[in-house]
C-alpha cells in the first residue's frame, strides 16, 4: 500500500514538517522578491531562440529533397518544438511568468504547439496532476490510465501488453496527453461521453484541425515539389518531440524513490505536508544549462512540484537550497543521470506488466512503491510512533536520523554479505 | 462561413473590421504560424508591428513643471486617432521586468496629422509609475503598450457655446486636451477656465494658457495660486463668472473639490450641465481590509472582509468563478482585476488594476471590480 501517513514515512514530527514548510515558504518569498529584469530577459531570449529555430527549420525544409537540408530542417524543427513545449508552453501555462504582467507571455493567453488545446491541458495538468500528485486513484498522470506504475493497482491481464503500450505511448505522446486532457475538460464541462458537440470536443477538434493542417497539409503544400520530404520531416520532428517529452516526464515521476500516496494521506494533509508529498513524489535528473533548457527545467522536477509557478530559470538555485533542506531533515533527494532515471522507470513498466504473484516485493517495500509499513516490518520496532521517536536522533552521535538514513540502513541490511 | 471569413477568422479579433485586406493577409499568415499569430514573429523584428494589442514608442519627454512632464508617443499599428478630447488612455510601461499599467489623460488633439499623441504626467509621491516617467528614467525610444482611449469626460463636437472649466493640479491635463482641440479647429468659444495650483512654478502649461488668453478674447484663464491666495471659493463664482449657471462645466481635480462642486451644482439644480473626472488616488491600503467586490460579467456584488479570498467572495455572491486547486498552484482561477486593488494573501504583495490575479489567494484591498 502506498504511503498513508507521510509524517511517519518521512520520520518527521508535525513540528518538523511545519519547520520544513516554513523554510520552503521563505524560499518562495525570496524568489518572488527577486524576480526582475534578469528573468524577463531570460524568457524573452528563449522565445527569440525558439522562433528563430522554427523559422530556420521551415526555411531549410524548402530544400528538403536534398538529404542534408532535410536533416537540418528536421533537427531545427525538432529543437524548436521541444523548447516550445517544455520551456515555453509548459512553464508559461503554469503561470511562471504571469508576474511580468505581459499579456503575451501569460498563462491565460498562451496556446502551444501540440494537439491538445492549452485550456484542456491546464485543467488536467496544472490542477489535477499538481494538486493530487501521485495520489493513487486521483492523479491520472500515474501511468496515464494506460500503464500500471504501482503495485497498489491490481494487475489485469491487459497489463501484459505494457511494454508495447509504453512504446506506443512514447511515440504518440502528444496525442496521449491530448486525449487525457480532453477527458478532464469534458468532466469539468459535465458533458456525456457520447456527446459529440460538447464544448470540449469542439475545442479539441478545432485545435487538431489547426495543428494537423499546419504540419501535414499547409507546410508540405507550400514547399511544392518538396512536399513529400517536408511531410516526413514534420512527422519526424513531432515524433522526436514526443519521445523527448515522454522521457522527461517519465524521469520526473517514475524512477525508484518517487513515492505514491493513498487517498487517506491526501485527505488529511496540511499545506506543509503537501510540500512534503511533492518532494517525495518527484524525481530529478542531472542537467546542465542546455539540458535544463531542453527539458523545460523539468530536470528539476522536485523544485517544480514544490513551486510550480516560480520561474523555471530559478530552479537551479532553488535546488541548492532544496538539497540543503533535505540534508538537514535527513530526507532523500531523488536524482541521478537521465539514463539511470529512465532505466529505473523502464524497469518498473516491465516489471509491473507481470502479475503480483511473480514479483518478490510487496507494495510496502518495493523499489518503485513503498509505505511507512516498510519500516514497521523491518524489525526496527513494531509500534510506529515509538519508532519515529527513537529513530529521530542517533544515540551515539546525536545526529538527526530520518528517512534517508533509515532507507540506507535497510538497503544495507538487505545486501548479501560479501565473501572475503 | 465563406472561405474569406474562414481565412480571416484568426485575425478577426485583433484588427478593426474595416481593414479587410489586411485581415485577409493576417488570417492567412496565422494559419501558417498556428498556434502563434504572425505578430509573434513580426514584433521580434519591430516591436511596433503588433496587431494583437496597441503599442507605441515614446519619442519625447518634455518637462512641464518641476514634477510633471509631457510624454509624446508615436502609436504603432491599429491606433485610432479619432478619440474625443478629454479622454484618457491606458499605458503600460516595462520596468524591472514587469509591465505596469496606468491611465493618463490625452493632452493632444485628436487626428493630429503627425500621428503622435501626448499625455501629461505629474509625479505623485505614492505613484511609482508617474515618478518613473517624470524622473527621466524612461528614455525616448521606449516601447509602451497602449489601451484604446476611453472615458466619458469628453468634449462634444461641436463644443457648446459657453464653457466653464474648473481644474486643480494635474486635473488640468484632460482640459488642456480639450482647449488644444478647440484651438486647432479654430472654434474656441466662450470659455472660462479656473485653475488652481500651489505656486506659479506648479502651473502646468502656464505659457500656453497665457498665449491662448492673449490670442482669444473669449478665452479667459484665471489661475488661483493657493499658497498665496488661498483656496478658490465656489461662492466667488458669481463674481468671477456671473453666468456660470448657464455654462456646460467640466471639472477635474482632487476628490474633495469635485465633491464640493457636485453639491453646489446639485443644490442649484443644474447638475445635468456638470461633467466630472474623478481620478481615484492610486494608493493601496497596506492591509487587506476587504471592501465591496463587484463581479462585472456576472453582475454580482458583495462586501467582504480582508480574510475572504476573492474566489470565496465570488462564490458566495453567486458569480461564476473558475477554480481548481484553491491553493495558489494551478492558475485556473486567474481573472483580470478591472479596477481597485487586491492583495496576495501569501506574500502580501499588492495588485493594481489591469493585472490578472489568482482569486483563490487574493483578497480585496478596498473596493474592487473583477472581470468575472
Ligand atoms: S484555484 Fe488553483 S491557483 Fe487558484
Coordinates of N, CA, C and O in Angstrom, one line a residue, chain A residues 266-362:
Chain A
X266 N -3.8 12.0 1.5 CA -4.2 13.2 0.9 C -5.3 13.9 1.7 O -5.2 15.1 1.9
X267 N -6.3 13.2 2.1 CA -7.4 13.8 2.7 C -7.1 14.6 4.0 O -7.8 15.5 4.3
X268 N -6.1 14.2 4.7 CA -5.9 14.9 6.0 C -4.6 15.7 5.9 O -4.0 16.0 7.0
X269 N -4.1 16.0 4.7 CA -2.8 16.6 4.7 C -2.9 18.1 4.9 O -3.9 18.8 4.5
X270 N -1.9 18.7 5.6 CA -1.8 20.1 5.8 C -1.1 20.7 4.6 O -0.5 20.0 3.7
X271 N -1.1 22.0 4.6 CA -0.4 22.7 3.4 C 1.1 22.3 3.4 O 1.6 22.1 2.3
X272 N 1.7 22.2 4.5 CA 3.1 21.9 4.6 C 3.4 20.4 4.2 O 4.4 20.0 3.7
X273 N 2.4 19.6 4.6 CA 2.5 18.2 4.2 C 2.4 18.0 2.7 O 3.0 17.1 2.1
X274 N 1.7 19.0 2.1 CA 1.6 19.0 0.6 C 2.9 19.1 0.0 O 3.3 18.5 -0.9
X275 N 3.7 20.1 0.6 CA 5.1 20.3 0.1 C 5.9 19.0 0.2 O 6.6 18.6 -0.7
X276 N 5.7 18.3 1.3 CA 6.5 17.1 1.5 C 6.1 16.0 0.5 O 6.9 15.3 0.0
X277 N 4.8 16.0 0.2 CA 4.3 15.0 -0.8 C 4.9 15.3 -2.1 O 5.4 14.4 -2.9
X278 N 5.0 16.6 -2.5 CA 5.6 16.9 -3.7 C 7.1 16.5 -3.8 O 7.6 16.1 -4.8
X279 N 7.8 16.7 -2.6 CA 9.2 16.4 -2.6 C 9.4 14.9 -2.7 O 10.3 14.5 -3.4
X280 N 8.6 14.1 -2.0 CA 8.8 12.7 -2.0 C 8.3 12.0 -3.3 O 8.7 10.9 -3.6
X281 N 7.4 12.7 -4.0 CA 6.7 12.1 -5.1 C 7.4 12.4 -6.4 O 7.1 11.8 -7.4
X282 N 8.4 13.3 -6.4 CA 9.1 13.6 -7.7 C 10.5 13.2 -7.7 O 11.1 12.9 -6.7
X283 N 11.1 13.2 -8.9 CA 12.5 12.8 -9.0 C 13.1 13.7 -10.1 O 12.5 14.1 -11.0
X284 N 14.4 14.0 -9.8 CA 15.1 14.9 -10.7 C 16.1 14.0 -11.6 O 16.2 12.9 -11.4
X285 N 16.7 14.7 -12.6 CA 17.8 14.1 -13.2 C 18.9 15.2 -13.4 O 18.5 16.4 -13.5
X286 N 20.1 14.8 -13.4 CA 21.2 15.8 -13.5 C 21.1 16.5 -14.8 O 20.8 15.9 -15.9
X287 N 21.4 17.8 -14.8 CA 21.4 18.6 -16.0 C 22.2 19.8 -15.9 O 22.4 20.3 -14.8
X288 N 22.8 20.2 -17.0 CA 23.5 21.5 -17.1 C 22.5 22.5 -17.7 O 21.3 22.3 -17.7
X289 N 23.1 23.6 -18.1 CA 22.2 24.7 -18.7 C 21.4 24.2 -19.9 O 20.2 24.5 -20.0
X290 N 22.1 23.5 -20.8 CA 21.4 23.2 -22.1 C 20.3 22.1 -21.8 O 19.2 22.2 -22.3
X291 N 20.7 21.1 -21.0 CA 19.7 20.1 -20.7 C 18.5 20.7 -19.9 O 17.4 20.3 -20.1
X292 N 18.8 21.7 -19.1 CA 17.8 22.4 -18.4 C 16.8 23.0 -19.4 O 15.6 22.9 -19.3
X293 N 17.4 23.7 -20.3 CA 16.5 24.4 -21.3 C 15.7 23.3 -22.1 O 14.5 23.5 -22.3
X294 N 16.3 22.3 -22.6 CA 15.6 21.3 -23.4 C 14.6 20.5 -22.6 O 13.6 20.0 -23.2
X295 N 14.7 20.5 -21.3 CA 13.7 19.7 -20.5 C 12.7 20.7 -19.9 O 11.9 20.3 -19.1
X296 N 12.8 22.0 -20.3 CA 11.9 23.0 -19.6 C 12.3 23.0 -18.1 O 11.4 23.4 -17.3
X297 N 13.5 22.7 -17.8 CA 14.0 22.7 -16.4 C 13.2 21.7 -15.6 O 13.1 21.8 -14.3
X298 N 12.6 20.7 -16.3 CA 11.9 19.6 -15.5 C 12.9 18.6 -15.0 O 12.5 17.6 -14.4
X299 N 14.2 18.8 -15.4 CA 15.2 18.1 -14.7 C 15.2 18.4 -13.2 O 15.7 17.7 -12.4
X300 N 14.6 19.6 -12.9 CA 14.4 20.0 -11.5 C 12.9 19.7 -11.1 O 12.2 20.6 -10.7
X301 N 12.5 18.5 -11.4 CA 11.1 18.2 -11.1 C 10.7 18.4 -9.7 O 9.6 18.8 -9.4
X302 N 11.6 18.1 -8.8 CA 11.2 18.3 -7.3 C 10.9 19.7 -7.1 O 9.9 20.1 -6.5
X303 N 11.8 20.6 -7.5 CA 11.7 22.0 -7.3 C 10.4 22.5 -8.0 O 9.6 23.3 -7.5
X304 N 10.2 22.0 -9.2 CA 9.0 22.4 -10.0 C 7.7 22.0 -9.2 O 6.8 22.7 -9.2
X305 N 7.7 20.8 -8.7 CA 6.5 20.4 -8.0 C 6.2 21.1 -6.7 O 5.1 21.3 -6.3
X306 N 7.3 21.5 -6.0 CA 7.1 22.3 -4.8 C 6.7 23.8 -5.2 O 5.8 24.4 -4.5
X307 N 7.3 24.3 -6.2 CA 7.0 25.7 -6.6 C 6.6 25.7 -8.1 O 7.4 26.3 -8.9
X308 N 5.5 25.2 -8.5 CA 5.2 25.1 -9.9 C 5.1 26.4 -10.7 O 5.2 26.5 -11.9
X309 N 4.9 27.5 -9.9 CA 4.7 28.8 -10.6 C 5.8 29.8 -10.4 O 5.7 30.9 -10.7
X310 N 6.9 29.3 -9.9 CA 8.1 30.2 -9.9 C 8.9 30.0 -11.2 O 8.9 28.9 -11.8
X311 N 9.5 31.0 -11.7 CA 10.2 31.0 -13.0 C 11.2 29.8 -13.1 O 12.0 29.7 -12.2
X312 N 11.1 29.1 -14.2 CA 11.9 27.9 -14.3 C 13.4 28.2 -14.3 O 14.2 27.3 -13.9
X313 N 13.8 29.3 -14.7 CA 15.3 29.6 -14.7 C 15.8 29.8 -13.3 O 17.0 29.8 -13.1
X314 N 15.0 29.8 -12.3 CA 15.4 29.9 -11.0 C 15.5 28.6 -10.3 O 16.0 28.5 -9.1
X315 N 15.1 27.5 -10.9 CA 15.1 26.2 -10.3 C 16.5 25.7 -9.9 O 16.6 25.2 -8.8
X316 N 17.5 26.0 -10.7 CA 18.8 25.5 -10.2 C 19.2 26.1 -8.9 O 19.8 25.4 -8.0
X317 N 19.0 27.4 -8.7 CA 19.4 28.0 -7.4 C 18.5 27.5 -6.3 O 18.9 27.3 -5.1
X318 N 17.2 27.2 -6.6 CA 16.3 26.7 -5.6 C 16.8 25.3 -5.2 O 16.7 24.9 -4.0
X319 N 17.3 24.5 -6.2 CA 17.7 23.2 -6.0 C 18.8 23.1 -4.9 O 18.9 22.2 -4.1
X320 N 19.7 24.1 -5.0 CA 20.8 24.1 -4.0 C 20.2 24.2 -2.6 O 20.6 23.4 -1.7
X321 N 19.2 25.1 -2.4 CA 18.6 25.2 -1.1 C 17.8 23.9 -0.7 O 17.7 23.5 0.4
X322 N 17.2 23.4 -1.7 CA 16.3 22.2 -1.5 C 17.2 21.0 -1.0 O 16.8 20.3 -0.1
X323 N 18.3 20.9 -1.7 CA 19.2 19.8 -1.2 C 19.7 20.0 0.2 O 19.7 19.0 1.0
X324 N 20.0 21.2 0.5 CA 20.4 21.5 1.9 C 19.3 21.2 2.9 O 19.6 20.6 3.9
X325 N 18.1 21.5 2.5 CA 17.0 21.2 3.4 C 16.8 19.7 3.6 O 16.6 19.2 4.7
X326 N 16.9 19.0 2.4 CA 16.8 17.5 2.5 C 17.9 16.9 3.4 O 17.6 16.0 4.2
X327 N 19.1 17.5 3.4 CA 20.1 17.0 4.2 C 19.8 17.3 5.7 O 19.9 16.5 6.5
X328 N 19.3 18.5 5.9 CA 19.0 18.9 7.3 C 18.0 18.0 7.9 O 18.0 17.7 9.1
X329 N 17.0 17.7 7.1 CA 15.9 16.9 7.6 C 16.1 15.4 7.3 O 15.1 14.6 7.5
X330 N 17.2 15.1 6.9 CA 17.6 13.7 6.5 C 16.5 13.0 5.6 O 16.0 11.9 5.9
X331 N 16.2 13.8 4.6 CA 15.2 13.3 3.6 C 16.0 12.9 2.3 O 17.0 13.5 2.0
X332 N 15.5 11.9 1.6 CA 16.1 11.6 0.3 C 15.8 12.7 -0.7 O 14.8 13.3 -0.7
X333 N 16.8 12.9 -1.6 CA 16.6 13.8 -2.7 C 16.9 13.0 -4.0 O 18.0 12.7 -4.3
X334 N 15.8 12.6 -4.6 CA 15.9 11.5 -5.6 C 16.4 12.1 -6.9 O 15.7 12.9 -7.6
X335 N 17.6 11.8 -7.3 CA 18.2 12.2 -8.6 C 19.2 11.3 -9.1 O 19.6 10.3 -8.4
X336 N 19.6 11.5 -10.4 CA 20.6 10.6 -11.0 C 20.7 11.0 -12.4 O 20.1 12.0 -12.8
X337 N 21.5 10.3 -13.2 CA 21.6 10.7 -14.6 C 20.3 10.4 -15.3 O 19.5 9.6 -14.9
X338 N 20.1 11.1 -16.4 CA 18.9 10.9 -17.2 C 18.8 9.4 -17.6 O 17.7 8.8 -17.5
X339 N 19.9 8.9 -18.0 CA 19.9 7.5 -18.4 C 19.5 6.5 -17.3 O 18.6 5.7 -17.5
X340 N 20.1 6.8 -16.1 CA 19.7 5.9 -15.0 C 18.3 6.0 -14.6 O 17.6 5.1 -14.4
X341 N 17.8 7.3 -14.5 CA 16.4 7.5 -14.1 C 15.5 6.9 -15.1 O 14.5 6.3 -14.7
X342 N 15.8 7.0 -16.4 CA 14.9 6.4 -17.4 C 14.9 4.9 -17.3 O 13.8 4.2 -17.3
X343 N 16.1 4.3 -17.1 CA 16.1 2.8 -16.9 C 15.3 2.3 -15.8 O 14.6 1.3 -15.8
X344 N 15.3 3.1 -14.7 CA 14.6 2.7 -13.5 C 13.1 2.7 -13.8 O 12.3 1.8 -13.4
X345 N 12.6 3.8 -14.5 CA 11.2 3.9 -14.9 C 10.9 2.7 -15.8 O 9.8 2.1 -15.7
X346 N 11.8 2.4 -16.7 CA 11.5 1.4 -17.7 C 11.4 0.0 -17.0 O 10.6 -0.8 -17.3
X347 N 12.3 -0.1 -16.0 CA 12.2 -1.4 -15.2 C 10.9 -1.6 -14.6 O 10.3 -2.7 -14.6
X348 N 10.4 -0.5 -14.0 CA 9.1 -0.6 -13.3 C 8.0 -1.0 -14.3 O 7.1 -1.8 -14.1
X349 N 8.0 -0.3 -15.5 CA 7.0 -0.6 -16.5 C 7.0 -2.1 -16.9 O 5.9 -2.7 -17.0
X350 N 8.2 -2.6 -17.1 CA 8.2 -4.0 -17.5 C 7.9 -5.0 -16.3 O 7.3 -6.0 -16.5
X351 N 8.4 -4.6 -15.2 CA 8.2 -5.5 -14.0 C 6.7 -5.6 -13.7 O 6.1 -6.6 -13.5
X352 N 6.0 -4.4 -13.7 CA 4.6 -4.4 -13.3 C 3.7 -4.9 -14.3 O 2.5 -5.0 -14.1
X353 N 4.2 -5.3 -15.5 CA 3.4 -5.9 -16.5 C 3.0 -7.3 -16.0 O 2.1 -7.9 -16.4
X354 N 3.9 -7.8 -15.1 CA 3.7 -9.2 -14.6 C 2.7 -9.2 -13.4 O 2.6 -8.2 -12.7
X355 N 2.0 -10.3 -13.2 CA 1.1 -10.4 -12.1 C 1.9 -10.4 -10.8 O 3.1 -10.8 -10.7
X356 N 1.3 -9.9 -9.7 CA 2.0 -9.7 -8.4 C 2.6 -11.0 -7.9 O 3.6 -11.0 -7.2
X357 N 1.9 -12.2 -8.2 CA 2.5 -13.4 -7.7 C 3.9 -13.7 -8.2 O 4.6 -14.5 -7.6
X358 N 4.2 -13.1 -9.3 CA 5.5 -13.3 -9.9 C 6.6 -12.4 -9.3 O 7.8 -12.5 -9.5
X359 N 6.1 -11.4 -8.5 CA 7.0 -10.4 -8.0 C 7.4 -10.7 -6.6 O 6.6 -11.3 -5.8
X360 N 8.5 -10.3 -6.2 CA 9.0 -10.7 -4.8 C 8.5 -9.7 -3.8 O 7.9 -10.0 -2.8
X361 N 8.8 -8.4 -4.1 CA 8.5 -7.4 -3.1 C 7.0 -7.1 -2.9 O 6.2 -7.5 -3.8
X362 N 6.6 -6.6 -1.8 CA 5.2 -6.2 -1.6 C 5.1 -4.7 -2.0 O 6.1 -4.0 -2.2

